[in-house]
Amino acid sequence: MVFNHLQADGSRTTGCFDLTCPGFVQVNHKIALGAAIYPISKPYGLPYQIIVHIYKDPETNNWWVNYGESIDIGYWPSELFVLLKYQGIMVKWGGEVYSSMVKGKHPHTATYMGNGEMPPAMYDECGTMARMRVEQNSGPLIMPEWTQVNVDEYRCYDISYLIDYVADPIFYYGGPGRSWRCP
C-alpha cells in the first residue's frame, strides 16, 4: 500500500490521508493512492517488494508518486505548496496502523503491520524498506545523510535500522498488533 499523509502543523489540527487530501490529481485508474497493491504479503509469510518514488518534475514543479519505476499514480500540483514548490526539506518513510485504543488503552487493534513479524527476531521475514533515496536539485539519487527511527506503540510494533556492514541501509519493521506483548 502506498499512502500519503499531509499536514501543516504536525497533525495538531490539520492533516489528511490519500485521496481525502485536496488537490491530488489521480492519473492512474488501476492503482489509487491509499489502496492495496497486489499481491499482498500474508501474515507470517514472506513479504513482497514494491518500488515507490516521489519526485519533483523539473518542468512543472509538480510532485509525482510513481510505482514500480514506470507507473505514475498521480501528482500534487506545485500551486498547493509554498516551500515544496522549490525543494523538500524532510523525507519520512514508515508505516501506520490506526487504532482508537492507543497509549495504554486496551484492547489494542489486532491489525498487522508489515506481515506481522517483529524485528529483529527474523530479519528475513519481517517487513522491510530498502533502497531509500532522495534526490537533491535534479541530481543523482543518494542515500539520506541522517536517519532516525520512531515507534509509538513499541510493545505492538517495532522497527530496526541496519546500516553497519551492509551495502544499502535497510529498515526492518512490523508487528502483530494485539498479542501477548500488546494486550
Tab-separated table of C-alpha atoms in Angstrom:
chain	number	residue	atom	x	y	z
A	1	MET	CA	0.000	0.000	0.000
A	2	VAL	CA	1.243	3.450	-0.835
A	3	PHE	CA	-0.290	6.067	1.395
A	4	ASN	CA	0.219	9.751	1.922
A	5	HIS	CA	-0.294	11.932	4.951
A	6	LEU	CA	-0.165	15.687	4.537
A	7	GLN	CA	-0.136	18.113	7.432
A	8	ALA	CA	0.608	21.758	8.018
A	9	ASP	CA	1.079	21.793	11.788
A	10	GLY	CA	2.336	18.396	12.956
A	11	SER	CA	-1.230	16.982	12.906
A	12	ARG	CA	-2.382	19.128	15.820
A	13	THR	CA	-5.372	20.493	13.910
A	14	THR	CA	-4.669	19.660	10.263
A	15	GLY	CA	-3.939	16.537	8.323
A	16	CYS	CA	-5.457	14.312	5.711
A	17	PHE	CA	-4.783	10.939	4.105
A	18	ASP	CA	-4.551	9.851	0.490
A	19	LEU	CA	-7.372	10.965	-1.798
A	20	THR	CA	-9.074	12.882	1.021
A	21	CYS	CA	-6.300	15.476	0.695
A	22	PRO	CA	-7.450	18.298	-1.548
A	23	GLY	CA	-5.606	18.806	-4.792
A	24	PHE	CA	-4.079	15.391	-5.529
A	25	VAL	CA	-4.566	14.587	-9.221
A	26	GLN	CA	-5.070	10.844	-9.725
A	27	VAL	CA	-3.911	9.836	-13.229
A	28	ASN	CA	-3.804	6.048	-12.914
A	29	HIS	CA	-7.122	4.208	-12.804
A	30	LYS	CA	-5.745	0.855	-11.619
A	31	ILE	CA	-3.630	1.950	-8.633
A	32	ALA	CA	-5.071	4.529	-6.251
A	33	LEU	CA	-3.217	6.341	-3.506
A	34	GLY	CA	-4.068	4.544	-0.252
A	35	ALA	CA	-5.366	1.371	-1.923
A	36	ALA	CA	-3.758	-2.038	-1.612
A	37	ILE	CA	-1.226	-3.015	-4.249
A	38	TYR	CA	-1.374	-6.693	-5.135
A	39	PRO	CA	-0.044	-9.212	-4.359
A	40	ILE	CA	-0.324	-8.541	-0.640
A	41	SER	CA	2.126	-10.023	1.865
A	42	LYS	CA	0.413	-12.607	4.047
A	43	PRO	CA	0.705	-12.657	7.847
A	44	TYR	CA	3.805	-14.592	8.836
A	45	GLY	CA	4.680	-15.219	5.188
A	46	LEU	CA	7.483	-13.850	3.076
A	47	PRO	CA	6.852	-10.210	2.144
A	48	TYR	CA	6.561	-8.855	-1.387
A	49	GLN	CA	8.616	-5.888	-2.516
A	50	ILE	CA	7.384	-2.748	-4.234
A	51	ILE	CA	9.254	0.283	-5.521
A	52	VAL	CA	7.819	3.739	-4.901
A	53	HIS	CA	9.250	7.088	-5.939
A	54	ILE	CA	8.102	10.583	-5.073
A	55	TYR	CA	9.800	13.108	-7.287
A	56	LYS	CA	9.507	16.699	-8.420
A	57	ASP	CA	9.053	17.266	-12.138
A	58	PRO	CA	11.670	19.930	-13.012
A	59	GLU	CA	9.487	21.440	-15.762
A	60	THR	CA	6.112	21.709	-13.990
A	61	ASN	CA	7.352	21.599	-10.361
A	62	ASN	CA	4.543	19.113	-9.641
A	63	TRP	CA	5.319	16.354	-7.104
A	64	TRP	CA	4.636	12.895	-8.589
A	65	VAL	CA	4.035	9.483	-6.964
A	66	ASN	CA	5.431	6.659	-9.085
A	67	TYR	CA	5.080	2.913	-8.572
A	68	GLY	CA	7.397	0.266	-9.954
A	69	GLU	CA	9.674	2.784	-11.684
A	70	SER	CA	7.270	3.087	-14.623
A	71	ILE	CA	3.703	3.741	-13.420
A	72	ASP	CA	2.719	7.261	-12.422
A	73	ILE	CA	-0.102	7.153	-9.854
A	74	GLY	CA	-0.722	10.897	-9.708
A	75	TYR	CA	0.678	14.219	-8.575
A	76	TRP	CA	0.267	17.221	-6.317
A	77	PRO	CA	0.271	20.467	-8.319
A	78	SER	CA	3.060	22.839	-7.306
A	79	GLU	CA	0.496	25.538	-6.506
A	80	LEU	CA	-0.534	23.577	-3.393
A	81	PHE	CA	2.773	24.211	-1.689
A	82	VAL	CA	4.772	27.195	-0.580
A	83	LEU	CA	8.109	25.686	0.493
A	84	LEU	CA	7.808	22.465	-1.518
A	85	LYS	CA	7.478	24.482	-4.686
A	86	TYR	CA	11.269	24.701	-4.688
A	87	GLN	CA	12.536	21.734	-2.688
A	88	GLY	CA	11.688	19.295	0.071
A	89	ILE	CA	13.392	19.642	3.440
A	90	MET	CA	12.422	16.326	5.038
A	91	VAL	CA	11.500	12.840	3.881
A	92	LYS	CA	9.741	10.282	6.056
A	93	TRP	CA	9.278	6.602	5.341
A	94	GLY	CA	7.121	4.482	7.549
A	95	GLY	CA	4.068	2.505	8.348
A	96	GLU	CA	0.937	3.346	10.212
A	97	VAL	CA	-1.847	1.333	11.809
A	98	TYR	CA	-4.948	3.110	13.029
A	99	SER	CA	-6.454	2.293	16.391
A	100	SER	CA	-8.576	4.384	18.709
A	101	MET	CA	-7.101	2.301	21.523
A	102	VAL	CA	-3.573	3.676	21.949
A	103	LYS	CA	-1.317	4.975	24.712
A	104	GLY	CA	-2.147	2.195	27.176
A	105	LYS	CA	-5.869	1.839	26.387
A	106	HIS	CA	-6.983	-1.772	25.896
A	107	PRO	CA	-7.577	-3.724	23.770
A	108	HIS	CA	-5.217	-2.595	21.016
A	109	THR	CA	-6.117	-3.379	17.398
A	110	ALA	CA	-5.108	-6.789	16.064
A	111	THR	CA	-4.073	-5.243	12.738
A	112	TYR	CA	-0.708	-6.417	11.471
A	113	MET	CA	1.979	-4.027	10.326
A	114	GLY	CA	4.078	-5.445	7.521
A	115	ASN	CA	3.437	-9.170	7.561
A	116	GLY	CA	3.004	-9.418	11.338
A	117	GLU	CA	6.582	-10.347	12.252
A	118	MET	CA	8.539	-8.105	14.608
A	119	PRO	CA	12.207	-7.375	14.007
A	120	PRO	CA	14.925	-8.269	14.784
A	121	ALA	CA	13.969	-11.876	15.512
A	122	MET	CA	13.608	-12.787	11.843
A	123	TYR	CA	15.129	-10.094	9.658
A	124	ASP	CA	14.415	-12.061	6.512
A	125	GLU	CA	10.727	-12.476	7.301
A	126	CYS	CA	9.538	-9.113	8.614
A	127	GLY	CA	8.601	-6.070	6.552
A	128	THR	CA	11.459	-4.105	5.014
A	129	MET	CA	12.092	-0.707	3.476
A	130	ALA	CA	15.242	-0.683	1.402
A	131	ARG	CA	16.939	1.381	-1.302
A	132	MET	CA	15.677	4.604	0.291
A	133	ARG	CA	16.973	7.540	-1.700
A	134	VAL	CA	16.498	11.273	-2.005
A	135	GLU	CA	17.177	13.483	-4.988
A	136	GLN	CA	18.738	16.882	-4.481
A	137	ASN	CA	18.188	19.564	-7.110
A	138	SER	CA	17.680	17.142	-10.023
A	139	GLY	CA	20.938	15.391	-9.192
A	140	PRO	CA	21.550	11.692	-8.716
A	141	LEU	CA	19.619	9.692	-6.135
A	142	ILE	CA	21.608	9.488	-2.897
A	143	MET	CA	21.166	7.765	0.460
A	144	PRO	CA	19.826	10.014	3.230
A	145	GLU	CA	22.616	11.565	5.271
A	146	TRP	CA	20.755	11.303	8.568
A	147	THR	CA	18.055	8.920	9.775
A	148	GLN	CA	16.067	8.374	12.932
A	149	VAL	CA	13.626	5.659	13.973
A	150	ASN	CA	10.462	6.192	15.975
A	151	VAL	CA	7.900	3.737	17.348
A	152	ASP	CA	4.802	4.913	19.198
A	153	GLU	CA	3.485	1.508	20.297
A	154	TYR	CA	6.740	-0.401	20.878
A	155	ARG	CA	5.019	-3.381	22.509
A	156	CYS	CA	2.809	-3.857	19.438
A	157	TYR	CA	5.159	-2.936	16.589
A	158	ASP	CA	8.868	-2.359	16.224
A	159	ILE	CA	11.477	-1.076	13.805
A	160	SER	CA	15.171	-1.710	13.404
A	161	TYR	CA	17.539	0.256	11.175
A	162	LEU	CA	20.507	-1.714	9.898
A	163	ILE	CA	23.297	0.430	8.493
A	164	ASP	CA	26.544	-1.229	9.614
A	165	TYR	CA	28.156	-3.930	7.469
A	166	VAL	CA	25.599	-3.662	4.648
A	167	ALA	CA	25.948	-2.024	1.242
A	168	ASP	CA	22.487	-0.469	1.448
A	169	PRO	CA	20.793	0.567	4.730
A	170	ILE	CA	17.524	-1.238	5.491
A	171	PHE	CA	14.602	-0.599	7.836
A	172	TYR	CA	13.067	-3.781	9.225
A	173	TYR	CA	9.622	-3.214	10.678
A	174	GLY	CA	6.387	-4.890	11.652
A	175	GLY	CA	4.382	-6.427	14.403
A	176	PRO	CA	1.192	-8.320	15.119
A	177	GLY	CA	-0.735	-5.615	16.938
A	178	ARG	CA	-2.734	-7.164	19.787
A	179	SER	CA	-0.762	-10.094	21.201
A	180	TRP	CA	0.711	-11.332	24.470
A	181	ARG	CA	3.131	-8.338	24.332
A	182	CYS	CA	0.415	-5.876	23.318
A	183	PRO	CA	-2.852	-6.562	25.158
